[in-house]
Amino acid sequence: MPKTKKVPMRMCVGCREMKPKKELLRVVKPQEGDARIDFTGKAAGRGAYVCRSPECLKRAQKTKALERALEAQISADVFGALEAQMADG
């Protein structure tokens, strides 16, 4: 019987649903600097995950869930970059 690999699960800060890590976008806040999108999923710093749906991003922005998760202010550029990433697929 072959062993199946465990799929890492993360919670979206917008909809609060557990989803596979690869389906989510990671936003990271390094110790020094501003929050940014982490395309590798391995950048050092405090991270939070958002679904690839615009509704989840809007909900996270409206409730400030992303800011609470990262314990930092999130600039409009980061939200704009996330929206652009979602539009690209």
Tab-separated table of N, CA and C in Angstrom:
chain	number	residue	atom	x	y	z
A	1	MET	N	0.839	-1.183	0.000
A	1	MET	CA	0.000	0.000	0.000
A	1	MET	C	0.886	1.249	0.000
A	2	PRO	N	0.804	2.079	-1.056
A	2	PRO	CA	1.654	3.283	-1.119
A	2	PRO	C	1.180	4.351	-0.138
A	3	LYS	N	2.164	5.081	0.368
A	3	LYS	CA	1.841	6.185	1.287
A	3	LYS	C	1.387	7.396	0.486
A	4	THR	N	0.342	8.047	0.957
A	4	THR	CA	-0.107	9.277	0.311
A	4	THR	C	0.496	10.462	1.046
A	5	LYS	N	0.913	11.458	0.281
A	5	LYS	CA	1.494	12.654	0.892
A	5	LYS	C	0.411	13.503	1.521
A	6	LYS	N	0.717	14.056	2.670
A	6	LYS	CA	-0.206	14.957	3.351
A	6	LYS	C	-0.161	16.322	2.660
A	7	VAL	N	-1.325	16.856	2.344
A	7	VAL	CA	-1.420	18.154	1.673
A	7	VAL	C	-1.482	19.244	2.739
A	8	PRO	N	-0.534	20.222	2.705
A	8	PRO	CA	-0.586	21.310	3.691
A	8	PRO	C	-1.828	22.176	3.493
A	9	MET	N	-2.550	22.406	4.571
A	9	MET	CA	-3.774	23.206	4.528
A	9	MET	C	-3.529	24.532	5.247
A	10	ARG	N	-4.121	25.606	4.724
A	10	ARG	CA	-4.028	26.927	5.335
A	10	ARG	C	-5.410	27.565	5.327
A	11	MET	N	-5.616	28.545	6.222
A	11	MET	CA	-6.911	29.213	6.307
A	11	MET	C	-6.860	30.560	5.593
A	12	CYS	N	-7.858	30.806	4.779
A	12	CYS	CA	-8.008	32.094	4.101
A	12	CYS	C	-8.502	33.110	5.132
A	13	VAL	N	-7.874	34.292	5.187
A	13	VAL	CA	-8.303	35.307	6.153
A	13	VAL	C	-9.603	35.977	5.728
A	14	GLY	N	-9.988	35.835	4.464
A	14	GLY	CA	-11.233	36.436	3.978
A	14	GLY	C	-12.448	35.605	4.323
A	15	CYS	N	-12.459	34.341	3.868
A	15	CYS	CA	-13.634	33.483	4.068
A	15	CYS	C	-13.473	32.524	5.241
A	16	ARG	N	-12.275	32.449	5.834
A	16	ARG	CA	-11.991	31.596	6.993
A	16	ARG	C	-12.166	30.112	6.682
A	17	GLU	N	-11.969	29.706	5.426
A	17	GLU	CA	-12.058	28.300	5.032
A	17	GLU	C	-10.661	27.714	4.914
A	18	MET	N	-10.529	26.444	5.316
A	18	MET	CA	-9.270	25.734	5.161
A	18	MET	C	-9.183	25.224	3.725
A	19	LYS	N	-8.066	25.534	3.066
A	19	LYS	CA	-7.860	25.112	1.684
A	19	LYS	C	-6.410	24.674	1.525
A	20	PRO	N	-6.118	23.885	0.472
A	20	PRO	CA	-4.720	23.520	0.218
A	20	PRO	C	-3.869	24.775	-0.007
A	21	LYS	N	-2.673	24.747	0.540
A	21	LYS	CA	-1.767	25.898	0.485
A	21	LYS	C	-1.532	26.390	-0.946
A	22	LYS	N	-1.450	25.482	-1.906
A	22	LYS	CA	-1.162	25.865	-3.298
A	22	LYS	C	-2.303	26.641	-3.946
A	23	GLU	N	-3.512	26.551	-3.408
A	23	GLU	CA	-4.660	27.266	-3.973
A	23	GLU	C	-4.764	28.704	-3.466
A	24	LEU	N	-3.943	29.077	-2.485
A	24	LEU	CA	-4.044	30.392	-1.854
A	24	LEU	C	-2.864	31.276	-2.229
A	25	LEU	N	-3.047	32.580	-2.103
A	25	LEU	CA	-1.962	33.554	-2.271
A	25	LEU	C	-1.445	33.919	-0.888
A	26	ARG	N	-0.123	34.005	-0.745
A	26	ARG	CA	0.469	34.350	0.549
A	26	ARG	C	0.949	35.794	0.520
A	27	VAL	N	0.617	36.512	1.578
A	27	VAL	CA	1.114	37.871	1.777
A	27	VAL	C	2.028	37.794	2.985
A	28	VAL	N	3.228	38.334	2.857
A	28	VAL	CA	4.203	38.242	3.942
A	28	VAL	C	4.629	39.628	4.389
A	29	LYS	N	4.863	39.776	5.679
A	29	LYS	CA	5.365	41.021	6.273
A	29	LYS	C	6.698	40.691	6.930
A	30	PRO	N	7.820	41.016	6.253
A	30	PRO	CA	9.131	40.776	6.862
A	30	PRO	C	9.357	41.703	8.056
A	31	GLN	N	10.345	41.373	8.886
A	31	GLN	CA	10.642	42.227	10.044
A	31	GLN	C	10.959	43.643	9.605
A	32	GLU	N	11.730	43.764	8.548
A	32	GLU	CA	12.075	45.077	8.001
A	32	GLU	C	11.368	45.237	6.663
A	33	GLY	N	10.576	46.275	6.516
A	33	GLY	CA	9.939	46.531	5.230
A	33	GLY	C	8.432	46.381	5.274
A	34	ASP	N	7.838	46.584	4.108
A	34	ASP	CA	6.384	46.550	3.977
A	34	ASP	C	5.904	45.173	3.542
A	35	ALA	N	4.614	44.954	3.710
A	35	ALA	CA	3.994	43.700	3.284
A	35	ALA	C	4.054	43.592	1.767
A	36	ARG	N	4.201	42.365	1.292
A	36	ARG	CA	4.238	42.116	-0.149
A	36	ARG	C	3.743	40.700	-0.429
A	37	ILE	N	3.460	40.424	-1.691
A	37	ILE	CA	3.019	39.090	-2.082
A	37	ILE	C	4.236	38.174	-2.113
A	38	ASP	N	4.080	36.975	-1.562
A	38	ASP	CA	5.145	35.977	-1.553
A	38	ASP	C	4.789	34.907	-2.582
A	39	PHE	N	5.426	34.957	-3.740
A	39	PHE	CA	5.111	34.011	-4.811
A	39	PHE	C	5.699	32.630	-4.537
A	40	THR	N	6.799	32.560	-3.765
A	40	THR	CA	7.435	31.273	-3.486
A	40	THR	C	6.747	30.530	-2.346
A	41	GLY	N	6.119	31.271	-1.442
A	41	GLY	CA	5.496	30.640	-0.282
A	41	GLY	C	6.491	30.317	0.809
A	42	LYS	N	7.733	30.809	0.674
A	42	LYS	CA	8.784	30.459	1.630
A	42	LYS	C	9.507	31.666	2.216
A	43	ALA	N	9.077	32.867	1.890
A	43	ALA	CA	9.768	34.068	2.366
A	43	ALA	C	9.675	34.170	3.885
A	44	ALA	N	10.732	34.689	4.486
A	44	ALA	CA	10.765	34.846	5.938
A	44	ALA	C	9.861	35.994	6.356
A	45	GLY	N	9.205	35.830	7.464
A	45	GLY	CA	8.333	36.872	7.987
A	45	GLY	C	6.969	36.321	8.336
A	46	ARG	N	6.129	37.188	8.824
A	46	ARG	CA	4.772	36.806	9.216
A	46	ARG	C	3.904	36.720	7.964
A	47	GLY	N	3.218	35.602	7.778
A	47	GLY	CA	2.443	35.393	6.565
A	47	GLY	C	0.963	35.214	6.827
A	48	ALA	N	0.172	35.518	5.817
A	48	ALA	CA	-1.275	35.302	5.852
A	48	ALA	C	-1.696	34.880	4.449
A	49	TYR	N	-2.765	34.115	4.375
A	49	TYR	CA	-3.216	33.555	3.108
A	49	TYR	C	-4.587	34.084	2.724
A	50	VAL	N	-4.777	34.290	1.406
A	50	VAL	CA	-6.047	34.768	0.864
A	50	VAL	C	-6.392	33.897	-0.344
A	51	CYS	N	-7.675	33.556	-0.481
A	51	CYS	CA	-8.153	32.807	-1.661
A	51	CYS	C	-7.897	33.629	-2.912
A	52	ARG	N	-7.951	32.971	-4.039
A	52	ARG	CA	-7.760	33.657	-5.316
A	52	ARG	C	-9.057	34.245	-5.851
A	53	SER	N	-10.028	34.482	-4.994
A	53	SER	CA	-11.290	35.083	-5.444
A	53	SER	C	-11.361	36.537	-4.975
A	54	PRO	N	-11.831	37.435	-5.828
A	54	PRO	CA	-11.925	38.851	-5.461
A	54	PRO	C	-12.844	39.092	-4.261
A	55	GLU	N	-13.862	38.239	-4.085
A	55	GLU	CA	-14.785	38.410	-2.957
A	55	GLU	C	-14.054	38.240	-1.627
A	56	CYS	N	-13.187	37.230	-1.552
A	56	CYS	CA	-12.429	36.998	-0.315
A	56	CYS	C	-11.490	38.167	-0.027
A	57	LEU	N	-10.856	38.688	-1.075
A	57	LEU	CA	-9.947	39.820	-0.897
A	57	LEU	C	-10.709	41.042	-0.406
A	58	LYS	N	-11.873	41.307	-0.996
A	58	LYS	CA	-12.679	42.455	-0.566
A	58	LYS	C	-13.122	42.300	0.882
A	59	ARG	N	-13.518	41.083	1.260
A	59	ARG	CA	-13.942	40.834	2.637
A	59	ARG	C	-12.767	41.021	3.605
A	60	ALA	N	-11.580	40.522	3.221
A	60	ALA	CA	-10.394	40.673	4.062
A	60	ALA	C	-10.008	42.142	4.201
A	61	GLN	N	-10.188	42.918	3.126
A	61	GLN	CA	-9.862	44.345	3.156
A	61	GLN	C	-10.877	45.103	4.004
A	62	LYS	N	-12.152	44.785	3.844
A	62	LYS	CA	-13.211	45.490	4.568
A	62	LYS	C	-13.134	45.240	6.076
A	63	THR	N	-12.868	43.995	6.474
A	63	THR	CA	-12.820	43.647	7.899
A	63	THR	C	-11.430	43.838	8.499
A	64	LYS	N	-10.462	44.245	7.656
A	64	LYS	CA	-9.068	44.428	8.075
A	64	LYS	C	-8.465	43.139	8.618
A	65	ALA	N	-8.949	42.002	8.130
A	65	ALA	CA	-8.461	40.699	8.578
A	65	ALA	C	-6.996	40.498	8.201
A	66	LEU	N	-6.608	40.951	7.014
A	66	LEU	CA	-5.222	40.806	6.571
A	66	LEU	C	-4.294	41.641	7.446
A	67	GLU	N	-4.707	42.842	7.792
A	67	GLU	CA	-3.901	43.705	8.653
A	67	GLU	C	-3.753	43.102	10.049
A	68	ARG	N	-4.833	42.523	10.570
A	68	ARG	CA	-4.760	41.890	11.893
A	68	ARG	C	-3.847	40.665	11.866
A	69	ALA	N	-3.948	39.872	10.809
A	69	ALA	CA	-3.139	38.661	10.711
A	69	ALA	C	-1.649	38.989	10.613
A	70	LEU	N	-1.324	40.055	9.891
A	70	LEU	CA	0.079	40.435	9.719
A	70	LEU	C	0.561	41.401	10.793
A	71	GLU	N	-0.354	41.889	11.603
A	71	GLU	CA	-0.031	42.865	12.654
A	71	GLU	C	0.680	44.079	12.066
A	72	ALA	N	0.174	44.574	10.932
A	72	ALA	CA	0.773	45.734	10.263
A	72	ALA	C	-0.257	46.377	9.348
A	73	GLN	N	-0.012	47.638	9.006
A	73	GLN	CA	-0.860	48.332	8.038
A	73	GLN	C	-0.521	47.807	6.641
A	74	ILE	N	-1.540	47.608	5.834
A	74	ILE	CA	-1.341	47.131	4.468
A	74	ILE	C	-1.637	48.283	3.514
A	75	SER	N	-0.679	48.562	2.624
A	75	SER	CA	-0.860	49.675	1.688
A	75	SER	C	-1.804	49.275	0.554
A	76	ALA	N	-2.330	50.284	-0.113
A	76	ALA	CA	-3.241	50.056	-1.235
A	76	ALA	C	-2.525	49.351	-2.385
A	77	ASP	N	-1.175	49.536	-2.496
A	77	ASP	CA	-0.430	48.877	-3.579
A	77	ASP	C	-0.485	47.360	-3.434
A	78	VAL	N	-0.412	46.873	-2.178
A	78	VAL	CA	-0.450	45.426	-1.949
A	78	VAL	C	-1.809	44.877	-2.367
A	79	PHE	N	-2.880	45.579	-1.986
A	79	PHE	CA	-4.215	45.143	-2.387
A	79	PHE	C	-4.362	45.208	-3.910
A	80	GLY	N	-3.787	46.240	-4.519
A	80	GLY	CA	-3.823	46.356	-5.978
A	80	GLY	C	-3.067	45.223	-6.652
A	81	ALA	N	-1.905	44.871	-6.096
A	81	ALA	CA	-1.114	43.769	-6.650
A	81	ALA	C	-1.852	42.441	-6.498
A	82	LEU	N	-2.526	42.258	-5.373
A	82	LEU	CA	-3.310	41.037	-5.164
A	82	LEU	C	-4.454	40.948	-6.176
A	83	GLU	N	-5.138	42.069	-6.404
A	83	GLU	CA	-6.232	42.089	-7.389
A	83	GLU	C	-5.704	41.770	-8.788
A	84	ALA	N	-4.540	42.330	-9.133
A	84	ALA	CA	-3.944	42.064	-10.443
A	84	ALA	C	-3.554	40.596	-10.569
A	85	GLN	N	-3.012	40.024	-9.510
A	85	GLN	CA	-2.621	38.614	-9.514
A	85	GLN	C	-3.841	37.715	-9.709
A	86	MET	N	-4.951	38.080	-9.076
A	86	MET	CA	-6.184	37.297	-9.211
A	86	MET	C	-6.743	37.405	-10.630
A	87	ALA	N	-6.614	38.579	-11.231
A	87	ALA	CA	-7.108	38.776	-12.592
A	87	ALA	C	-6.289	37.952	-13.592
A	88	ASP	N	-4.975	37.820	-13.317
A	88	ASP	CA	-4.102	37.037	-14.196
A	88	ASP	C	-4.371	35.543	-14.073
A	89	GLY	N	-4.875	35.138	-12.914
A	89	GLY	CA	-5.164	33.718	-12.717
A	89	GLY	C	-4.145	33.160	-11.849
